[in-house]
XYZ file of C-alpha atoms in Angstrom:
339
model
C 134.806 70.007 31.612
C 138.274 68.640 31.513
C 137.428 65.085 32.358
C 138.854 62.537 30.012
C 136.633 60.122 28.326
C 137.675 56.491 28.521
C 138.210 54.902 25.193
C 135.774 52.083 24.142
C 137.160 48.514 24.338
C 136.443 46.966 21.005
C 137.358 43.445 22.216
C 134.472 43.113 24.720
C 132.215 40.042 23.927
C 128.567 40.955 23.628
C 126.095 39.104 25.896
C 124.731 35.764 24.516
C 120.957 35.559 24.039
C 119.116 32.521 25.473
C 118.753 29.657 23.027
C 115.112 28.690 22.382
C 113.776 25.224 21.364
C 113.768 26.405 17.800
C 117.296 27.664 17.644
C 120.274 25.799 16.378
C 123.165 25.804 18.792
C 126.080 27.766 17.265
C 129.419 28.517 18.636
C 129.122 30.951 21.535
C 130.917 33.612 19.624
C 128.422 33.545 16.743
C 124.770 34.435 16.467
C 122.262 32.474 14.317
C 120.684 34.358 11.456
C 117.220 35.726 12.058
C 115.743 33.921 9.059
C 116.602 30.538 10.494
C 114.057 30.751 13.340
C 110.885 30.563 11.198
C 112.347 27.766 9.090
C 113.090 25.563 12.057
C 109.680 26.252 13.578
C 107.926 25.262 10.341
C 109.760 21.987 10.030
C 108.894 21.026 13.533
C 105.224 21.750 12.835
C 105.260 19.468 9.784
C 106.625 16.627 11.869
C 103.998 17.186 14.540
C 101.193 17.308 11.979
C 102.403 14.099 10.363
C 102.357 12.344 13.696
C 98.898 13.662 14.488
C 97.589 12.584 11.066
C 98.780 9.007 11.442
C 97.301 8.672 14.896
C 93.992 10.146 13.789
C 93.656 7.718 10.918
C 94.325 4.764 13.157
C 91.763 6.023 15.635
C 89.168 6.533 12.895
C 89.834 3.112 11.428
C 89.453 1.505 14.833
C 86.097 3.167 15.330
C 84.914 2.022 11.913
C 85.851 -1.582 12.654
C 84.121 -1.435 15.993
C 80.916 -0.039 14.523
C 80.908 -2.569 11.665
C 81.467 -5.457 14.073
C 78.602 -4.324 16.264
C 76.331 -4.013 13.233
C 77.263 -7.523 12.074
C 76.599 -8.937 15.545
C 73.178 -7.314 15.584
C 72.360 -8.800 12.175
C 73.551 -12.206 13.354
C 71.249 -12.129 16.395
C 68.359 -11.053 14.192
C 68.971 -13.923 11.771
C 69.184 -16.470 14.599
C 65.854 -15.303 16.014
C 64.220 -15.392 12.560
C 65.496 -18.920 11.961
C 64.237 -20.054 15.370
C 60.828 -18.548 14.674
C 60.635 -20.378 11.350
C 61.599 -23.693 12.960
C 59.046 -23.292 15.738
C 56.302 -22.326 13.310
C 56.949 -25.300 11.034
C 56.616 -27.553 14.094
C 53.540 -25.765 15.471
C 50.120 -27.395 15.807
C 48.676 -24.852 13.396
C 50.918 -25.976 10.529
C 50.734 -29.673 11.429
C 46.935 -29.518 11.493
C 46.706 -27.605 8.231
C 49.119 -29.884 6.377
C 47.137 -33.017 7.349
C 43.880 -31.692 5.907
C 42.549 -33.931 3.115
C 41.449 -32.695 -0.288
C 37.899 -33.853 0.466
C 37.775 -31.602 3.537
C 38.347 -28.333 1.681
C 36.416 -26.486 -0.960
C 39.570 -25.828 -3.032
C 42.002 -28.772 -3.054
C 44.797 -26.652 -4.574
C 45.341 -24.895 -1.258
C 46.501 -28.151 0.320
C 49.013 -28.846 -2.473
C 50.472 -25.322 -2.272
C 50.916 -25.543 1.505
C 52.660 -28.909 1.258
C 55.120 -27.564 -1.334
C 55.843 -24.415 0.672
C 56.576 -26.355 3.859
C 58.981 -28.713 2.080
C 60.878 -25.753 0.624
C 61.004 -23.981 3.986
C 62.516 -26.992 5.698
C 65.432 -26.910 3.243
C 66.197 -23.224 3.869
C 67.204 -23.739 7.507
C 70.948 -23.393 6.803
C 73.670 -22.590 9.321
C 74.147 -18.869 9.899
C 77.819 -17.820 9.379
C 79.766 -16.043 12.087
C 80.901 -12.427 11.727
C 84.595 -12.019 10.717
C 87.046 -9.646 12.409
C 89.979 -7.391 11.420
C 88.841 -6.417 7.939
C 86.225 -3.739 7.462
C 85.315 -4.889 3.949
C 84.821 -8.514 5.024
C 82.765 -7.524 8.019
C 80.423 -5.407 5.935
C 80.063 -8.125 3.274
C 79.179 -10.763 5.880
C 76.697 -8.416 7.536
C 74.910 -8.030 4.238
C 74.764 -11.803 3.755
C 73.425 -12.389 7.258
C 70.781 -9.700 6.792
C 69.660 -11.533 3.668
C 69.223 -14.779 5.599
C 67.206 -13.049 8.313
C 64.928 -11.522 5.688
C 64.506 -14.899 3.965
C 63.534 -16.603 7.221
C 60.978 -13.936 8.067
C 59.531 -14.037 4.556
C 59.250 -17.848 4.686
C 57.349 -17.686 7.968
C 54.870 -15.297 6.362
C 54.493 -17.506 3.279
C 53.842 -20.657 5.297
C 51.357 -18.789 7.487
C 49.514 -17.473 4.428
C 49.335 -20.969 2.883
C 48.091 -22.474 6.156
C 45.439 -19.755 6.443
C 44.330 -20.515 2.886
C 43.838 -24.185 3.744
C 41.936 -23.386 6.940
C 39.795 -20.862 5.090
C 38.951 -23.358 2.359
C 38.115 -25.937 5.012
C 35.726 -23.496 6.670
C 34.146 -22.751 3.293
C 33.459 -26.475 2.891
C 31.995 -26.686 6.400
C 29.694 -23.746 5.687
C 28.589 -25.230 2.364
C 27.821 -28.627 3.891
C 26.012 -27.065 6.838
C 23.901 -24.942 4.491
C 22.816 -28.062 2.613
C 21.872 -29.789 5.871
C 19.912 -26.700 6.906
C 17.925 -26.746 3.660
C 17.349 -30.518 3.622
C 16.228 -30.679 7.259
C 13.159 -28.505 6.805
C 10.138 -30.376 8.152
C 12.264 -33.338 9.237
C 13.335 -32.251 12.728
C 11.626 -32.892 16.024
C 12.271 -29.311 17.185
C 12.720 -26.530 14.629
C 14.781 -24.456 17.083
C 17.870 -26.479 16.186
C 17.596 -25.302 12.589
C 17.475 -21.673 13.744
C 20.630 -22.237 15.809
C 22.392 -23.771 12.794
C 21.444 -20.809 10.632
C 22.975 -18.404 13.179
C 26.183 -20.468 13.361
C 26.538 -20.448 9.579
C 26.137 -16.700 9.534
C 28.918 -16.289 12.118
C 31.282 -18.672 10.250
C 32.306 -20.180 13.575
C 33.538 -23.693 12.841
C 32.965 -25.016 16.374
C 29.484 -23.503 16.608
C 28.574 -24.894 13.171
C 29.775 -28.371 14.135
C 27.712 -28.360 17.332
C 24.627 -27.045 15.536
C 24.905 -29.650 12.759
C 25.058 -32.424 15.364
C 21.949 -31.043 17.087
C 20.059 -30.979 13.777
C 21.092 -34.533 12.892
C 20.069 -35.761 16.355
C 16.709 -34.064 15.985
C 16.200 -35.634 12.550
C 16.934 -39.082 13.966
C 14.627 -38.539 16.926
C 11.737 -37.616 14.646
C 12.497 -40.513 12.302
C 12.523 -42.984 15.203
C 9.275 -41.564 16.583
C 7.600 -41.791 13.173
C 8.796 -45.372 12.682
C 7.519 -46.382 16.129
C 4.135 -44.768 15.513
C 3.861 -46.552 12.155
C 4.743 -49.924 13.679
C 2.159 -49.461 16.454
C -0.474 -48.511 13.899
C 0.257 -51.564 11.770
C 0.194 -53.811 14.834
C -3.165 -52.411 15.913
C -4.552 -52.931 12.428
C -3.381 -56.546 12.463
C -4.998 -57.112 15.872
C -8.266 -55.627 14.651
C -8.273 -57.858 11.584
C -7.614 -60.963 13.678
C -10.447 -60.074 16.069
C -12.830 -59.486 13.197
C -11.960 -62.850 11.689
C -12.546 -64.569 15.024
C -15.920 -62.869 15.421
C -17.037 -63.952 11.928
C -15.903 -67.574 12.262
C -18.686 -70.221 11.559
C -17.338 -72.909 13.860
C -18.925 -73.618 17.242
C -16.679 -73.004 20.142
C -19.259 -74.134 22.715
C -20.835 -72.205 25.499
C -18.839 -73.965 28.187
C -15.483 -75.417 28.723
C -16.217 -78.740 27.128
C -18.091 -77.725 24.014
C -19.588 -80.022 21.423
C -17.645 -83.078 20.352
C -20.138 -84.607 17.844
C -22.084 -87.851 17.651
C -22.032 -91.199 15.826
C -24.370 -94.061 15.015
C -28.086 -93.781 14.637
C -30.225 -94.475 11.601
C -32.256 -97.458 10.542
C -31.237 -101.087 10.719
C -33.114 -104.163 9.491
C -34.638 -106.369 12.119
C -33.504 -109.964 12.473
C -36.884 -111.464 11.630
C -37.181 -109.625 8.350
C -40.158 -107.793 9.635
C -38.963 -104.244 8.768
C -36.636 -101.627 10.179
C -35.923 -100.387 13.613
C -34.823 -96.766 14.223
C -31.871 -96.311 16.467
C -31.455 -92.777 17.876
C -28.152 -91.068 17.290
C -25.929 -90.846 20.388
C -23.431 -88.273 21.384
C -19.810 -89.429 21.041
C -18.519 -87.006 23.539
C -19.974 -84.635 25.936
C -19.204 -81.494 27.794
C -18.513 -80.464 31.256
C -20.912 -77.650 31.081
C -23.524 -78.283 28.423
C -23.002 -78.547 24.750
C -24.928 -79.374 21.641
C -27.509 -82.203 21.484
C -28.614 -83.171 17.980
C -32.296 -83.076 17.190
C -33.809 -86.565 16.646
C -34.387 -87.311 13.001
C -37.970 -88.206 11.885
C -38.593 -91.815 10.965
C -38.944 -92.139 7.190
C -41.941 -93.844 5.658
C -41.377 -97.419 4.548
C -40.520 -97.692 0.871
C -41.741 -100.487 -1.388
C -39.157 -102.996 -2.281
C -37.670 -102.842 -5.769
C -37.103 -106.589 -5.751
C -34.396 -108.769 -4.536
C -34.213 -106.960 -1.240
C -35.747 -109.251 1.338
C -38.739 -111.236 2.269
C -40.672 -108.186 3.453
C -40.533 -106.448 0.081
C -38.513 -103.423 1.326
C -35.032 -102.268 0.267
C -32.465 -101.988 3.017
C -31.834 -98.272 3.594
C -29.283 -96.837 6.039
C -28.535 -93.358 7.292
C -25.035 -91.883 7.098
C -24.423 -89.336 9.824
C -21.622 -86.708 9.754
C -19.816 -86.462 13.072
C -19.732 -82.673 12.741
C -23.438 -82.443 13.502
C -24.806 -81.994 10.015
C -28.090 -83.787 9.210
C -27.789 -87.445 8.125
C -28.452 -88.686 4.586
C -29.969 -91.972 3.346
C -27.638 -94.399 1.624
C -28.059 -98.020 0.544
C -26.966 -100.390 3.253
C -23.968 -102.428 2.224
C-alpha cells in the first residue's frame, strides 16, 4: 500500500450545535460550558414558580372573599326573616288578645305584668339590620357574626313573647275552670234539668274554654228557669190562699144580702102615740121604708104593751107617755120616754 495519506487540516471549524432555550448565545466560534445548562434551567424554574405562587394566592384569596360574602348574605336574609316574624307576631291577634287580659280574668296576675314588659322590650329590639361589606375578608366575617347575633336575638324574642302569652292564656283558663267548678258545686239542686250540670262537668274535665263557657251559660239559664217557675208557683199559691180567705169571710158575714135583687132596706115609725082626747095610747104598726123588687124582709109586728099606771104629772088619764124607738136596721124596738 503505497497510497499517501492526506494530512489533517487543523484549521477546519467544527460544526455548531443547536442552541436550546436554556443556552446562552455565545460567539459562533465558542462553545458554552456544560455546567451552565443546569444553572440556567434552574433560574428559569424559580421565575416560573414565583409567578405560579402569586397567581395561586390571588385565586385563593378571591375564593375566600366570595365564600365569605355568600355566607354574610345568607345570614342577612336569615336576620331579615327573623325580624319580620317578630314584627308579625307582636301584631298578631294572639298577642293583642293576651296583652289585653285583665288581672281579674287570670288566676295569677303576675303573668299579665310579665307579658306586658316582654312585649315593650321586644318592640325596642327591632333595629335596622346592617348590610354586608365587600373587599375585606376580615370585615365581611365580622359583619356576618354581628348579623347572625341579630337573627338569633329576634328568634329568641319571638319564643319569649310566645311563652309569656301562653302563660297568660293558661292562667286565664285556670280561672275559667275554677269559676266553672264553683258554679257546678253551687248549682246542685237548683237547676231545672240536671243534664246541664253533667255537661259542665265534662267540659271542665276537657279544659276546653269554649265548651266550658257554653256549659256555664246552660247551667245559669237552667237555674233562672227553675227560679222563675218556683216564684210563679209561690205567687199562684199565695193568690189562691187570699181568694180562699176572702170567700170564707164572705160566707161568715152576718149582714143580710137579701134573697132577691132588691133586698131589705129597713123600716121606720111605729110604736105608741098618745091619743088627742087623753084617753090612752094608740099603737101604730111599723112600716117598711123601702122595699124590694123580689121579696125582702118584713118585720114582725110588736105586741102591744100593757098600760102602765101613771107616776104623776103625766096626763089626765093617769098614764105616763111612753114611746118606742125603732132601729132602721131591723132590730127590735125599745121603750123610751116620749119627749
